[in-house]
Structures are given as structure tokens and as C-alpha cells.
GROMACS .gro file of C-alpha atoms in nm:
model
  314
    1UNK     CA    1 -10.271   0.962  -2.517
    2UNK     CA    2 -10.210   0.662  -2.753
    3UNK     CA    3 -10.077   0.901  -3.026
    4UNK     CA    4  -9.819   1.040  -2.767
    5UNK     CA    5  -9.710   0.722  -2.690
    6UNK     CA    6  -9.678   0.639  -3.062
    7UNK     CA    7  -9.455   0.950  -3.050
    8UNK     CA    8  -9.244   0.813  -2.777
    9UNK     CA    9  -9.228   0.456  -2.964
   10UNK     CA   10  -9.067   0.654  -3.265
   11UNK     CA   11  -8.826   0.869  -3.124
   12UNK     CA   12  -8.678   0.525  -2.927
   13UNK     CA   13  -8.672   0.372  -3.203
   14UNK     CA   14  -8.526   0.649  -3.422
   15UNK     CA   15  -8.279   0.668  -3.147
   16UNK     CA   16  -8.188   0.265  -3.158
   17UNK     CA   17  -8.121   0.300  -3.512
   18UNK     CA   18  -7.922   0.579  -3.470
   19UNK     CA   19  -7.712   0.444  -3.217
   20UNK     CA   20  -7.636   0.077  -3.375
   21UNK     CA   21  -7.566   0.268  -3.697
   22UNK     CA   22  -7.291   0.497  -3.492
   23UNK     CA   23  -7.187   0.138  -3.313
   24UNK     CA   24  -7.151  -0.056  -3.586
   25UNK     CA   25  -6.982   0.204  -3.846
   26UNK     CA   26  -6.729   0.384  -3.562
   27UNK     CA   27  -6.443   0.325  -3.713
   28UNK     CA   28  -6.514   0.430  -4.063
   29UNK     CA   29  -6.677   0.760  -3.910
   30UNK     CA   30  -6.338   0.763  -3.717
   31UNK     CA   31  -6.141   0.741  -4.020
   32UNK     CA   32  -6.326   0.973  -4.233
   33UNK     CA   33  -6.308   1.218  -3.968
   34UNK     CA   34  -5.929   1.197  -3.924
   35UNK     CA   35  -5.880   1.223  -4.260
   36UNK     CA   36  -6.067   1.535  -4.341
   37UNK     CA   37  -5.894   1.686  -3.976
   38UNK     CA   38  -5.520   1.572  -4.172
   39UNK     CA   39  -5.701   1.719  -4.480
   40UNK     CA   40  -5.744   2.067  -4.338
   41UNK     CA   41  -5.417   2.056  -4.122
   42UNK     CA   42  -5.224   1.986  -4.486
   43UNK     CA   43  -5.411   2.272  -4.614
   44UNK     CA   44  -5.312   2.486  -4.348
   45UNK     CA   45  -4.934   2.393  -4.349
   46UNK     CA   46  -4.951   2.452  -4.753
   47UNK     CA   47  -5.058   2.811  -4.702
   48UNK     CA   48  -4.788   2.852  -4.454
   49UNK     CA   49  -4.496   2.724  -4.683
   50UNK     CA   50  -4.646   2.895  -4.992
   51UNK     CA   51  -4.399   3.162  -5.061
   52UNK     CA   52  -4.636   3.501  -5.088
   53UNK     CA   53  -4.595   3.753  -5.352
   54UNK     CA   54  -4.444   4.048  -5.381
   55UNK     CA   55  -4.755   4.246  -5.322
   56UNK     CA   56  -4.801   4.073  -4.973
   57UNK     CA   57  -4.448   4.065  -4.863
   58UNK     CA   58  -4.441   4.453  -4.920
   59UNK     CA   59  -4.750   4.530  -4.749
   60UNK     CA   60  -4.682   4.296  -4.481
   61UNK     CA   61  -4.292   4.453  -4.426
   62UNK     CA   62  -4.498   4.779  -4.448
   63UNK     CA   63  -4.698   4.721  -4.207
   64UNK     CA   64  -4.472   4.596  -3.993
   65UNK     CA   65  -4.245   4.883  -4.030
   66UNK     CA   66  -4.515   5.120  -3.973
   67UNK     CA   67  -4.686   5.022  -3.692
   68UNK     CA   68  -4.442   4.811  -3.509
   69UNK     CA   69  -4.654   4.464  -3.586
   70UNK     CA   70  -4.920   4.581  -3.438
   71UNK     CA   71  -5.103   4.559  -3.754
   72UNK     CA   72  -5.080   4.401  -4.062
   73UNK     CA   73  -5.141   4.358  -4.412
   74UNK     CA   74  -5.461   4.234  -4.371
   75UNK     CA   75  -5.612   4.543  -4.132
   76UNK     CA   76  -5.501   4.749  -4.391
   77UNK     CA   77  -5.675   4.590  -4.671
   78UNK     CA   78  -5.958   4.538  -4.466
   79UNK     CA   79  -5.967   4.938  -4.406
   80UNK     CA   80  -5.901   5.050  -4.715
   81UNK     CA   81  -6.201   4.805  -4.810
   82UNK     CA   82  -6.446   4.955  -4.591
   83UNK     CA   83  -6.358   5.316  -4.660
   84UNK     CA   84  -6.412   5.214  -5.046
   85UNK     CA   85  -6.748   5.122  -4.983
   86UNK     CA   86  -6.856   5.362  -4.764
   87UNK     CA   87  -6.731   5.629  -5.001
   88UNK     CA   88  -6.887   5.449  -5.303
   89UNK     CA   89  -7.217   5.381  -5.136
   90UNK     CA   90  -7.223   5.758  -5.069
   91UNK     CA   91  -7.151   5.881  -5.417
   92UNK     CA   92  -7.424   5.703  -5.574
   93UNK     CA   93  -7.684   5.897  -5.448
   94UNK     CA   94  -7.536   6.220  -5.617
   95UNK     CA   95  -7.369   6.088  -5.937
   96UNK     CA   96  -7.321   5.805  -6.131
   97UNK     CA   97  -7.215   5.412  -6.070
   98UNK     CA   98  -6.863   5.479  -6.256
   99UNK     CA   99  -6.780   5.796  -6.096
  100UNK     CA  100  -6.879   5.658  -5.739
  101UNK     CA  101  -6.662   5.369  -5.759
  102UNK     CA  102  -6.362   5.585  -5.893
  103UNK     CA  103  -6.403   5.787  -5.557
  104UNK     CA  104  -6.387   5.530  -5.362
  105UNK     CA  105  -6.110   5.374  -5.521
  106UNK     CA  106  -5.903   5.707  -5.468
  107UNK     CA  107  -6.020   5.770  -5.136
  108UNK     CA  108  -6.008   5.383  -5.018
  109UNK     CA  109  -5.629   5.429  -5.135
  110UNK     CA  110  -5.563   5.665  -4.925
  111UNK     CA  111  -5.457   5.455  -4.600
  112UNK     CA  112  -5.186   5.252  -4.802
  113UNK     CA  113  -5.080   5.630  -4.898
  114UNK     CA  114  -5.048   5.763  -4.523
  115UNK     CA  115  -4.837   5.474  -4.462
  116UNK     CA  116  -4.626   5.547  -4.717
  117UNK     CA  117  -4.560   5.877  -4.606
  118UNK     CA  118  -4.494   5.719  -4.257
  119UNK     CA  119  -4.265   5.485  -4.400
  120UNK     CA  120  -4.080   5.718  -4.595
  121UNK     CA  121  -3.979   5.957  -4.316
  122UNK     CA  122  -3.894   5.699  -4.095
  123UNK     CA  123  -3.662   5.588  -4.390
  124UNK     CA  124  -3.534   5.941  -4.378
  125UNK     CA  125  -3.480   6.013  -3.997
  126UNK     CA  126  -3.346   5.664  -3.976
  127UNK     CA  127  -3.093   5.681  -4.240
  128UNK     CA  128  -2.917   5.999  -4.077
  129UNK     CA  129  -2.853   5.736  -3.783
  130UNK     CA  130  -2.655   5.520  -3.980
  131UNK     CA  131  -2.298   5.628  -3.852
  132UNK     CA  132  -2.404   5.609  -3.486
  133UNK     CA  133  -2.598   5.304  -3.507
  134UNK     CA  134  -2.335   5.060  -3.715
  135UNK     CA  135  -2.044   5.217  -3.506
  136UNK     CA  136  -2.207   5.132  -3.193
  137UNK     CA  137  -2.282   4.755  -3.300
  138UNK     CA  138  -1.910   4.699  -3.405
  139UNK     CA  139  -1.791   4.807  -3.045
  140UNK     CA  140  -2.108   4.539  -2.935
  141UNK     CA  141  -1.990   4.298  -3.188
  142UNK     CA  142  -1.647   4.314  -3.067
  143UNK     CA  143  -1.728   4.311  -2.672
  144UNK     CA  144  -1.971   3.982  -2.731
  145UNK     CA  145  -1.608   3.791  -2.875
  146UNK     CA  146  -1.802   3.816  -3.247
  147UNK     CA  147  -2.130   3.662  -3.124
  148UNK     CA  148  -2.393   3.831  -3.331
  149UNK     CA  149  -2.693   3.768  -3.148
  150UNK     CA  150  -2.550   3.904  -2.786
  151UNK     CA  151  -2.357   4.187  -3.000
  152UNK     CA  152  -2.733   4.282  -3.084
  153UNK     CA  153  -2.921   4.271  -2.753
  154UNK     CA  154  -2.589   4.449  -2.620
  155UNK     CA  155  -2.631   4.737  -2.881
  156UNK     CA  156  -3.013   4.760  -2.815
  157UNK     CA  157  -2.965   4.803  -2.451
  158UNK     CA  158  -2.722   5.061  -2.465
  159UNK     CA  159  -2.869   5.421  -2.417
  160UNK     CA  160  -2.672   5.545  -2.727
  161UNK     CA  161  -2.779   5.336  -2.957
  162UNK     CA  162  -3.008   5.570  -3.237
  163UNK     CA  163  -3.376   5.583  -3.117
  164UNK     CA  164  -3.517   5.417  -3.456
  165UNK     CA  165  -3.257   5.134  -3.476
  166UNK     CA  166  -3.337   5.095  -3.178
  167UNK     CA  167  -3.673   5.024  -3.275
  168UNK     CA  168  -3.605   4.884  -3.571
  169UNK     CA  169  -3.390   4.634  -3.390
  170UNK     CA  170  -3.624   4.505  -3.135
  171UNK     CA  171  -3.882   4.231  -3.359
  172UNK     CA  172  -3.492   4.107  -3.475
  173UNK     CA  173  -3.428   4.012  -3.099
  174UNK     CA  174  -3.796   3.875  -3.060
  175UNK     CA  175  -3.811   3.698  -3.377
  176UNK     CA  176  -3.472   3.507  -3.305
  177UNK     CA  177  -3.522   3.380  -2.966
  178UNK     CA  178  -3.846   3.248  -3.033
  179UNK     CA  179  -3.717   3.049  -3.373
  180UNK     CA  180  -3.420   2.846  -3.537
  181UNK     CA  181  -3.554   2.869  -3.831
  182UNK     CA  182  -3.339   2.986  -4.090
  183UNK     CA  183  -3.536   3.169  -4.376
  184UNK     CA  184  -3.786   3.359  -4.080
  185UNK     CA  185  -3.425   3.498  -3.935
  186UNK     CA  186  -3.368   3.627  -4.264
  187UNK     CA  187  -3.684   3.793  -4.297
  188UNK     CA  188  -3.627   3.970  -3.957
  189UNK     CA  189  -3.305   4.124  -4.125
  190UNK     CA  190  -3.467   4.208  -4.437
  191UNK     CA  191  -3.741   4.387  -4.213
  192UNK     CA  192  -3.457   4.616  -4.086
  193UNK     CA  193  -3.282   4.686  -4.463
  194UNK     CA  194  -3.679   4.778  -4.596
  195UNK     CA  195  -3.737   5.013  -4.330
  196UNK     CA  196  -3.400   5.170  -4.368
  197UNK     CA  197  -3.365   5.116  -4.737
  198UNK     CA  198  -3.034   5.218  -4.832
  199UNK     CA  199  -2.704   5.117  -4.925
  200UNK     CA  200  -2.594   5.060  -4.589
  201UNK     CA  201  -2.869   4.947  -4.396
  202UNK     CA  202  -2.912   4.686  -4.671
  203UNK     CA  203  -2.492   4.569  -4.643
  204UNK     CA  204  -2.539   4.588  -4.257
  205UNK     CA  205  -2.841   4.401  -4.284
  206UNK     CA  206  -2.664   4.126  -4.465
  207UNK     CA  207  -2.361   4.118  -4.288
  208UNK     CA  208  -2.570   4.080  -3.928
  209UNK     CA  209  -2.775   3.760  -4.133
  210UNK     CA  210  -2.459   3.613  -4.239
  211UNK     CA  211  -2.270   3.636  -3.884
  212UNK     CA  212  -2.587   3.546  -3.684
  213UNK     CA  213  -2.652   3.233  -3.903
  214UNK     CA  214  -2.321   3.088  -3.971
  215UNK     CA  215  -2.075   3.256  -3.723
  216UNK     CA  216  -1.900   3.449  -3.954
  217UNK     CA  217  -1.671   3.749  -3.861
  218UNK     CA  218  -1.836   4.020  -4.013
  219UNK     CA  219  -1.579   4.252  -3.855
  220UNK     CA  220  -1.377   4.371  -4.174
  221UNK     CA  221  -1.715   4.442  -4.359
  222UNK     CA  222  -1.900   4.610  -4.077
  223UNK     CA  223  -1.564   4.815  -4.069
  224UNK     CA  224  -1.551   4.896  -4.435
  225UNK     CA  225  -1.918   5.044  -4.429
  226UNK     CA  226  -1.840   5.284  -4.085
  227UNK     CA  227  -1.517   5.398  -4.365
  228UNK     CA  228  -1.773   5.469  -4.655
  229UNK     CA  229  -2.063   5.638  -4.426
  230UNK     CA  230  -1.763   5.889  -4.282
  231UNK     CA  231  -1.676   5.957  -4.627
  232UNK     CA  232  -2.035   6.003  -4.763
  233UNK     CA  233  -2.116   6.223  -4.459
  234UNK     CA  234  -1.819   6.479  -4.607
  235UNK     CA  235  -1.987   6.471  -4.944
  236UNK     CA  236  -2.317   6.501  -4.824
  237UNK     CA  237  -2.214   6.834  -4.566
  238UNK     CA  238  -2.081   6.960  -4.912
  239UNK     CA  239  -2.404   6.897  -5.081
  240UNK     CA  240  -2.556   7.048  -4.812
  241UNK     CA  241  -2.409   7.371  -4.863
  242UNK     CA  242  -2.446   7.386  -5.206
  243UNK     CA  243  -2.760   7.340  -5.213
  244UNK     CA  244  -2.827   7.587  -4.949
  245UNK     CA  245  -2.668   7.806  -5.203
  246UNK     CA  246  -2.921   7.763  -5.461
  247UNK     CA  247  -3.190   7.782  -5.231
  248UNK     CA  248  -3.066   8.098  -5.157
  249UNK     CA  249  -3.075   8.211  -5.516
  250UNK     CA  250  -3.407   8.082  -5.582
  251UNK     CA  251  -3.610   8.243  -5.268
  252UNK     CA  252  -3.411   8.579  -5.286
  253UNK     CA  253  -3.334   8.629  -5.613
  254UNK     CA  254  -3.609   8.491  -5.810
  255UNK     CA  255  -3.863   8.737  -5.670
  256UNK     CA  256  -3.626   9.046  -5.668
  257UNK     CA  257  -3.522   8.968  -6.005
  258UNK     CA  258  -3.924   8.997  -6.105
  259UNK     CA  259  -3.935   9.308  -5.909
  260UNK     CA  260  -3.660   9.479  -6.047
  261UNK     CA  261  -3.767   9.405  -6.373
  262UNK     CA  262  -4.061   9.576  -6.307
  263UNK     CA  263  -3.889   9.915  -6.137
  264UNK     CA  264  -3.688   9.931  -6.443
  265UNK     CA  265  -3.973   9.904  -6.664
  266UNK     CA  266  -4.100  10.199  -6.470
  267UNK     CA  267  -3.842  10.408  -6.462
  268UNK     CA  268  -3.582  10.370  -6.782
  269UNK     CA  269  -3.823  10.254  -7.006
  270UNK     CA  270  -4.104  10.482  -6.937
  271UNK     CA  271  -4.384  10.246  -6.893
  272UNK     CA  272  -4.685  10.393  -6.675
  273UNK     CA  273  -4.788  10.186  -6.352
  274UNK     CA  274  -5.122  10.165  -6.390
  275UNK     CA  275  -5.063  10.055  -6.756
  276UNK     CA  276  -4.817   9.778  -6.639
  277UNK     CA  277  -5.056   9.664  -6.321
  278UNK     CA  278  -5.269   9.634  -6.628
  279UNK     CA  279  -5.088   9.464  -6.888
  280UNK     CA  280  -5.010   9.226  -6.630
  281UNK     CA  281  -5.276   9.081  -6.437
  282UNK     CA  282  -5.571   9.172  -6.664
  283UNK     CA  283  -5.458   9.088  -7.026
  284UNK     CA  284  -5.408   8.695  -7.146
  285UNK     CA  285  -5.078   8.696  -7.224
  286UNK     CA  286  -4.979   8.829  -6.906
  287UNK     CA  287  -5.176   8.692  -6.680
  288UNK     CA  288  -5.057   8.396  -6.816
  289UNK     CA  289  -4.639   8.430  -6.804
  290UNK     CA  290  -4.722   8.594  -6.415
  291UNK     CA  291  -4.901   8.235  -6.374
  292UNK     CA  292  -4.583   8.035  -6.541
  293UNK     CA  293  -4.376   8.259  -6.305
  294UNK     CA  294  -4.525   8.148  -6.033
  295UNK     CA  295  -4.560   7.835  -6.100
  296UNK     CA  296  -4.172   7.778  -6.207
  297UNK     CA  297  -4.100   7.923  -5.850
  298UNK     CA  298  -4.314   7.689  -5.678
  299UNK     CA  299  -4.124   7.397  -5.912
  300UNK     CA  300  -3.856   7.483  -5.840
  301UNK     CA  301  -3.877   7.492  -5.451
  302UNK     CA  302  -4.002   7.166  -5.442
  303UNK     CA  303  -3.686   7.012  -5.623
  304UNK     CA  304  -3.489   7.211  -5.370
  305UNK     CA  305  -3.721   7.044  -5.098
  306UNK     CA  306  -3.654   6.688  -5.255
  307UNK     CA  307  -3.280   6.705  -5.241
  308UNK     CA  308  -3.237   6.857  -4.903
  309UNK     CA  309  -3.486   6.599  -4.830
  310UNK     CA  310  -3.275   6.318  -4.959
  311UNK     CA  311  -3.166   6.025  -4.716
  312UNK     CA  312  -2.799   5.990  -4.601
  313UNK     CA  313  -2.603   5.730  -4.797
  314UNK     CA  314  -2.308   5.634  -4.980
   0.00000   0.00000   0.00000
């Protein structure tokens, strides 16, 4: 009993001392603590200013484009971090350290790669839209007496406006009514020329900046870039059927050329089929030239593929 008490004696006093202490010092605990809280806040708004590099800006207009801000830079690190080291983790138990952590460096790349691919055919489907879309904002600019900012919500309201400008359009409305500032408006527009990425969607781009910032008329411009896109979309028709002229020649007349070759082997020079099945597929030298055939077809398909492929621009 009388070393319970003893207990309670020390914990009042403990307590007494405790409390004068926090009495008599308040003010200096106040101040310290206000200065470590203004500490941390000028921490805070130092990592907001600090301009980021190029790395992050990409992956964060990436990002951005991709998913529609849903996610961001940061989910996709974080993903590409965990798929490293599950990948890793599972390689060392059937080879070595090295070769585990070059797997999962190639597979824990692989999400930064899907999104490029994502990014790249919006770039391409988008681009095609260029005509309708800057057309369509010029009638808007003009009906909203040059007022960029109405000229936009106009052109994203109207059911003819492209479906990925559109899109693309929308975190440009959001992002200016909920700021003045002047360098975040900018990075809205620059959102809109990366995810396009060409010549006009970058001009457009900084034509819509300049008139939504400073009121200027942006008419001329915006007029002189519908003139060009008209004009590139007669050159590109013309590419267009050139190249489906080529295409033409590769698919068809590549393999009949190889074919013919072979029926004339047959039957003016006097070569026996079993002989040239043979010669062909089960010798070096030609098994090898059938392989560089084949594989100088497949080339040269995919080159075809990349300049149909390529976006509309002037």
C-alpha cells in the first residue's frame, strides 16, 4: 500500500513539473512550433515554384494526355516500380542477380511503353481533325466578338466539334476557370500542342494562349493556318495515292516477281523442280537469300505502314 502511494506521489509530482515547465516556457514552445510549421509551409511552396525537369514535365503531360488526369506521373512510376521488382524478385530464383535485374528493367518499362503507343495514336487520329476542329473555333471565335475563352466553351459545346479536341479541350476550360494564373494557363495550352504535336496544333495552341491572355485578335493567324491545312490536305490525298501505288507494287509484284522467276527457271532454263525445291530451302546459300527475301518484303511493308501511318500536317 505505501509503495502505491509512493507511486501516486511521483506521477503528481512528475506531472507538476511537467506542467510549470509547459507554463512557464509557452511562448518559446509557441515560437519554436510556428517556426518549424512556416519552416515546412516554405518548403512546400519551394517545391511548388521549383520549375520540374524535362523528364517530369513529359511524363506528367503524358500522363495527362493519356489518361485524361486521371493519373499521373507518379502512378506510373510507382507501377513501373512494382512490376520491376516483382519481375526481378522472380528471376533470381532461376538465373543470376544481373540478368534478373535486366528483366525487370525491360519488363518494368513496359507501362511507360503502352502509353506511348496510346499517345501516339491519339496524336495520329487527332491530327486528321485538324481542319474541322480550327475551322470550327474561328466561326466560335468570331460569334464570342474575339473573346477567347467563350470562343472555347462555345466550340466544345458544339456537336461538331472533332471528338478528341473535344477532349483535348476540356482540362483547358477547367484549368482556366479555376485560375488567373498566367504560366498554369500556358501549360493548359501546351497540354493541347503535346497531345496533338504538330505544326498546327502547336501555332493554334499559341495563338489560343496569346488571345486568351492578352486579348489579342488571333483572327488573321487562326485564318492563315485553316489556308495551309486545306493546302496540305491536297498534298497529302496526293501522297496518299502514291503511296498506294507502291504498296501495290510491293504486295503484288514482289511475290509474283519471285514466282515467275522460279517458272522460268523451270521451264526455259531447264532446271528440275525437285532440284530447285532443293537448292532452295535445303542448301546455305539459298536458304539464306529465300530468308533476305523475305525479310526485305517484310522491310519494306513496314516503311509502307509508317508513311501511310504518318499524321496530317503542313
Amino acid at each position: 500500500m505505501g509503495y502505491r502511494m509512493g507511486e501516486i506521489v511521483y506521477a503528481i509530482l512528475c506531472t507538476a513539473l511537467l506542467s510549470g515547465i509547459v507554463l512557464m516556457f509557452s511562448r518559446d514552445f509557441k515560437i519554436i512550433f510556428m517556426s518549424i510549421k512556416m519552416n515546412r509551409r516554405l518548403k512546400t511552396r519551394l517545391a511548388q515554384n521549383r520549375t520540374p525537369d524535362f523528364l517530369t514535365k513529359h511524363l506528367r503531360l503524358l500522363m495527362r494526355t493519356v489518361t485524361g488526369g486521371r493519373l499521373t506521373d507518379r502512378h506510373l512510376l510507382a507501377a513501373s516500380l512494382v512490376i520491376f521488382a516483382a519481375v526481378s524478385a522472380a528471376g533470381i530464383r532461376s538465373c543470376s542477380l544481373g540478368t534478373a535485374v535486366l528483366c525487370g528493367l525491360l519488363i518494368g518499362f513496359m507501362p511507360y511503353v503502352l502509353c506511348r503507343i496510346r499517345l501516339e495514336s491519339i496524336r495520329h487520329k487527332a491530327s486528321f481533325e485538324g481542319e474541322a476542329f480550327v475551322s470550327l473555333l474561328l466561326t466560335k471565335y468570331r460569334i464570342a466578338s474575339l473573346n477567347m475563352q467563350q470562343a472555347l466553351e462555345l466550340a466544345a459545346a458544339d456537336e461538331k466539334m472533332p471528338r478528341l479536341c473535344r477532349k483535348l479541350l476540356v482540362p483547358i476550360i477547367l484549368t482556366t476557370h479555376v485560375t488567373g494564373d498566367k504560366d498554369k494557363i500556358k501549360e493548359a495550352f501546351k497540354g493541347f500542342a503535346f497531345a496533338v504535336n504538330t505544326n498546327w496544333g502547336r501555332m493554334t495552341a499559341y495563338n489560343m494562349t496569346n488571345s486568351f491572355i492578352s486579348g489579342m485578335d488571333v483572327t488573321d493567324a487562326i485564318e492563315d493556318i485553316i489556308v495551309q491545312l486545306r493546302e496540305a490536305k491536297t498534298i497529302s490525298e496526293e501522297r496518299k495515292r502514291m503511296n498506294s501505288e507502291a504498296g501495290n507494287l510491293v504486295m503484288i509484284m514482289a511475290p509474283l516477281s519471285y514466282i515467275v522467276s522460279l517458272v522460268l527457271a523451270v521451264k526455259y532454263v531447264g532446271v528440275d523442280v525437285r532440284m530447285l525445291f532443293h537448292n532452295q530451302f535445303f542448301t546455305s546459300q539459298g536458304f539464306a537469300f529465300f530468308v533476305f527475301i523475305v525479310f526485305m518484303f517484310l522491310i519494306n511493308i513496314a516503311l509502307l505502314k509508317i508513311v501511310e501511318n504518318k499524321r496530317f500536317d503542313y
